[in-house]
């Protein structure tokens, strides 16, 4: 049975960088660590690169954009979100194939509060952690003057897709998968989902 009273939400800090890197790699289906491996020096691991990036005070993947959920005194999940105010300047044709579809869709997300990543520890799934984190995202969006949320997901990730649809998201756009080096998502689409927020959404989450 879910007990939301067991879940406490808090902003992330630099000391959470290891957890943040692991969570974003889980949310990204292994693509983040694949990218980090290409940036790592011989004396570094992919995780080292992810941790350094999480500690940055700016950029999309920064601890300042992350909220952590704790359950029974342990970190149980993370959500990373921020506003998209302008289209990415990257040329999708010049990007690594695994991330090109996401950049194409991000350009369509201008004007939304963007959920970059949501991840929950396997032992905490089904306990309301993801729902609580997404409720906090709605609070953040509205406090910052945004009335729409957006998020991206592989269409084959049925569990995540069901969660987002249950929370009121619907498919707004899609872009074909070009390559996935870590999971068997070689076909299908990356979906961009959107949700419009009313004045009361998020206030009772």
Tab-separated table of C-alpha atoms in Angstrom:
chain	number	residue	atom	x	y	z
A	1	UNK	CA	0.000	0.000	0.000
A	2	UNK	CA	1.283	3.468	-0.847
A	3	UNK	CA	1.834	5.789	2.089
A	4	UNK	CA	2.747	9.242	0.878
A	5	UNK	CA	3.409	10.319	4.475
A	6	UNK	CA	6.563	8.179	4.322
A	7	UNK	CA	7.932	10.233	1.404
A	8	UNK	CA	9.866	13.434	2.030
A	9	UNK	CA	10.982	15.673	-0.841
A	10	UNK	CA	14.004	17.954	-0.744
A	11	UNK	CA	16.241	19.904	-3.121
A	12	UNK	CA	19.419	18.108	-4.112
A	13	UNK	CA	22.864	19.412	-3.139
A	14	UNK	CA	26.389	18.703	-4.323
A	15	UNK	CA	26.771	15.879	-1.824
A	16	UNK	CA	24.067	13.991	-3.734
A	17	UNK	CA	26.061	13.983	-6.987
A	18	UNK	CA	26.739	10.238	-7.027
A	19	UNK	CA	23.062	9.429	-6.528
A	20	UNK	CA	22.061	11.981	-9.160
A	21	UNK	CA	24.442	10.506	-11.735
A	22	UNK	CA	23.154	6.985	-11.104
A	23	UNK	CA	19.543	8.127	-11.285
A	24	UNK	CA	19.956	10.022	-14.541
A	25	UNK	CA	21.716	7.039	-16.081
A	26	UNK	CA	18.758	4.856	-15.080
A	27	UNK	CA	16.275	7.383	-16.477
A	28	UNK	CA	18.320	7.690	-19.667
A	29	UNK	CA	18.314	3.920	-20.219
A	30	UNK	CA	22.136	3.806	-20.070
A	31	UNK	CA	22.775	6.467	-22.696
A	32	UNK	CA	24.282	8.959	-20.190
A	33	UNK	CA	27.014	6.512	-19.103
A	34	UNK	CA	27.628	5.635	-22.762
A	35	UNK	CA	28.208	9.331	-23.491
A	36	UNK	CA	30.287	9.848	-20.336
A	37	UNK	CA	32.549	6.940	-21.310
A	38	UNK	CA	33.503	8.813	-24.455
A	39	UNK	CA	34.510	11.863	-22.394
A	40	UNK	CA	36.417	10.021	-19.674
A	41	UNK	CA	40.212	10.047	-19.457
A	42	UNK	CA	42.015	6.742	-18.851
A	43	UNK	CA	42.031	7.347	-15.096
A	44	UNK	CA	38.317	8.191	-14.980
A	45	UNK	CA	35.187	6.081	-15.005
A	46	UNK	CA	31.996	7.127	-16.799
A	47	UNK	CA	30.450	7.674	-13.367
A	48	UNK	CA	33.226	10.141	-12.495
A	49	UNK	CA	32.166	12.284	-15.457
A	50	UNK	CA	28.504	12.080	-14.447
A	51	UNK	CA	29.283	13.056	-10.861
A	52	UNK	CA	31.323	16.061	-11.980
A	53	UNK	CA	28.482	17.201	-14.208
A	54	UNK	CA	25.907	16.799	-11.450
A	55	UNK	CA	27.997	19.059	-9.199
A	56	UNK	CA	27.901	21.947	-11.670
A	57	UNK	CA	25.824	24.957	-10.610
A	58	UNK	CA	24.520	25.432	-14.160
A	59	UNK	CA	23.428	23.343	-17.132
A	60	UNK	CA	20.463	21.041	-17.526
A	61	UNK	CA	22.040	18.231	-15.518
A	62	UNK	CA	22.863	20.246	-12.421
A	63	UNK	CA	22.041	19.446	-8.822
A	64	UNK	CA	20.201	22.777	-8.730
A	65	UNK	CA	17.520	21.358	-11.047
A	66	UNK	CA	17.015	18.155	-9.064
A	67	UNK	CA	14.581	17.172	-6.340
A	68	UNK	CA	15.141	13.995	-4.334
A	69	UNK	CA	12.572	11.815	-2.619
A	70	UNK	CA	13.486	10.064	0.613
A	71	UNK	CA	11.521	7.168	2.036
A	72	UNK	CA	12.220	5.779	5.478
A	73	UNK	CA	15.414	7.774	5.643
A	74	UNK	CA	16.842	6.585	2.324
A	75	UNK	CA	17.002	8.256	-1.068
A	76	UNK	CA	14.260	6.633	-3.141
A	77	UNK	CA	13.999	8.691	-6.322
A	78	UNK	CA	14.872	11.812	-8.248
A	79	UNK	CA	13.292	14.188	-10.710
A	80	UNK	CA	15.264	16.663	-12.810
A	81	UNK	CA	13.273	19.517	-14.346
A	82	UNK	CA	13.668	23.073	-15.607
A	83	UNK	CA	12.130	25.525	-18.097
A	84	UNK	CA	12.732	25.350	-21.854
A	85	UNK	CA	12.789	28.978	-22.952
A	86	UNK	CA	14.537	28.599	-26.300
A	87	UNK	CA	15.228	25.863	-28.818
A	88	UNK	CA	18.542	23.984	-28.518
A	89	UNK	CA	21.252	25.441	-30.718
A	90	UNK	CA	22.714	22.008	-31.484
A	91	UNK	CA	22.366	20.655	-34.997
A	92	UNK	CA	20.724	17.224	-34.565
A	93	UNK	CA	22.612	15.969	-37.608
A	94	UNK	CA	25.921	16.654	-35.837
A	95	UNK	CA	24.955	14.954	-32.553
A	96	UNK	CA	25.496	11.342	-31.469
A	97	UNK	CA	22.618	9.335	-32.930
A	98	UNK	CA	21.170	8.178	-29.568
A	99	UNK	CA	20.411	11.729	-28.441
A	100	UNK	CA	19.450	13.342	-31.752
A	101	UNK	CA	15.707	12.475	-31.477
A	102	UNK	CA	15.589	14.013	-28.005
A	103	UNK	CA	17.089	17.282	-29.231
A	104	UNK	CA	14.596	17.390	-32.121
A	105	UNK	CA	11.725	17.038	-29.643
A	106	UNK	CA	13.227	19.480	-27.153
A	107	UNK	CA	12.974	22.154	-29.836
A	108	UNK	CA	9.210	21.561	-29.786
A	109	UNK	CA	9.083	21.950	-25.997
A	110	UNK	CA	9.853	25.679	-25.907
A	111	UNK	CA	7.575	27.390	-23.418
A	112	UNK	CA	7.137	24.325	-21.215
A	113	UNK	CA	8.530	23.195	-17.883
A	114	UNK	CA	10.608	20.226	-19.033
A	115	UNK	CA	11.022	17.006	-17.062
A	116	UNK	CA	14.479	15.850	-18.120
A	117	UNK	CA	14.583	12.721	-15.964
A	118	UNK	CA	12.526	10.775	-13.439
A	119	UNK	CA	13.924	7.692	-11.722
A	120	UNK	CA	12.895	5.638	-8.704
A	121	UNK	CA	14.930	2.967	-6.912
A	122	UNK	CA	13.687	-0.537	-7.790
A	123	UNK	CA	12.906	-1.282	-4.122
A	124	UNK	CA	10.745	1.853	-3.854
A	125	UNK	CA	8.695	1.441	-7.025
A	126	UNK	CA	4.947	1.130	-6.642
A	127	UNK	CA	5.087	3.185	-3.429
A	128	UNK	CA	3.986	6.538	-4.834
A	129	UNK	CA	7.502	7.992	-5.112
A	130	UNK	CA	7.230	8.837	-8.809
A	131	UNK	CA	3.796	10.379	-8.333
A	132	UNK	CA	5.061	12.511	-5.437
A	133	UNK	CA	8.026	13.742	-7.455
A	134	UNK	CA	5.854	14.621	-10.429
A	135	UNK	CA	3.503	16.481	-8.107
A	136	UNK	CA	6.450	18.583	-6.977
A	137	UNK	CA	7.287	19.278	-10.631
A	138	UNK	CA	3.808	20.735	-11.074
A	139	UNK	CA	4.365	22.995	-8.051
A	140	UNK	CA	7.699	24.167	-9.466
A	141	UNK	CA	6.223	24.840	-12.902
A	142	UNK	CA	3.355	26.892	-11.550
A	143	UNK	CA	5.508	28.825	-9.089
A	144	UNK	CA	7.704	29.815	-12.021
A	145	UNK	CA	4.790	30.870	-14.224
A	146	UNK	CA	4.529	27.835	-16.533
A	147	UNK	CA	1.214	26.253	-17.464
A	148	UNK	CA	2.502	23.280	-19.492
A	149	UNK	CA	4.778	20.359	-18.692
A	150	UNK	CA	6.685	18.257	-21.211
A	151	UNK	CA	8.599	15.005	-20.929
A	152	UNK	CA	10.185	12.505	-23.322
A	153	UNK	CA	10.031	8.719	-23.209
A	154	UNK	CA	10.718	5.726	-25.422
A	155	UNK	CA	7.380	4.358	-26.586
A	156	UNK	CA	8.586	0.841	-25.666
A	157	UNK	CA	8.986	1.907	-22.032
A	158	UNK	CA	5.435	0.893	-21.244
A	159	UNK	CA	5.679	1.324	-17.478
A	160	UNK	CA	6.845	4.932	-17.657
A	161	UNK	CA	4.367	5.717	-20.426
A	162	UNK	CA	1.480	4.363	-18.327
A	163	UNK	CA	2.556	6.479	-15.357
A	164	UNK	CA	2.717	9.686	-17.378
A	165	UNK	CA	-0.610	9.019	-19.072
A	166	UNK	CA	-2.206	8.308	-15.697
A	167	UNK	CA	-0.891	11.664	-14.519
A	168	UNK	CA	-2.588	13.427	-17.437
A	169	UNK	CA	0.119	13.566	-20.103
A	170	UNK	CA	-0.673	12.900	-23.753
A	171	UNK	CA	1.472	12.424	-26.851
A	172	UNK	CA	2.261	15.743	-28.559
A	173	UNK	CA	5.021	14.713	-30.984
A	174	UNK	CA	7.354	11.848	-31.851
A	175	UNK	CA	10.754	11.338	-33.437
A	176	UNK	CA	12.177	8.023	-34.724
A	177	UNK	CA	14.813	6.192	-32.701
A	178	UNK	CA	18.107	6.364	-34.626
A	179	UNK	CA	20.305	4.240	-32.358
A	180	UNK	CA	20.285	2.905	-28.838
A	181	UNK	CA	23.629	1.398	-27.823
A	182	UNK	CA	22.522	0.040	-24.461
A	183	UNK	CA	18.956	-1.259	-24.717
A	184	UNK	CA	16.966	-3.024	-27.473
A	185	UNK	CA	15.202	0.127	-28.631
A	186	UNK	CA	16.317	-0.056	-32.229
A	187	UNK	CA	12.897	0.671	-33.676
A	188	UNK	CA	9.920	2.807	-32.753
A	189	UNK	CA	9.828	6.396	-31.613
A	190	UNK	CA	10.826	8.691	-28.823
A	191	UNK	CA	7.628	10.380	-27.654
A	192	UNK	CA	7.190	13.911	-26.401
A	193	UNK	CA	4.347	14.090	-23.911
A	194	UNK	CA	2.686	17.253	-22.671
A	195	UNK	CA	0.314	18.186	-19.890
A	196	UNK	CA	-1.564	21.457	-19.419
A	197	UNK	CA	-1.876	22.657	-15.838
A	198	UNK	CA	-4.981	24.289	-14.446
A	199	UNK	CA	-4.969	26.743	-11.559
A	200	UNK	CA	-5.545	23.914	-9.084
A	201	UNK	CA	-3.225	21.260	-10.531
A	202	UNK	CA	-0.296	20.575	-8.276
A	203	UNK	CA	-1.794	22.401	-5.311
A	204	UNK	CA	-3.119	19.248	-3.696
A	205	UNK	CA	-0.502	16.812	-4.996
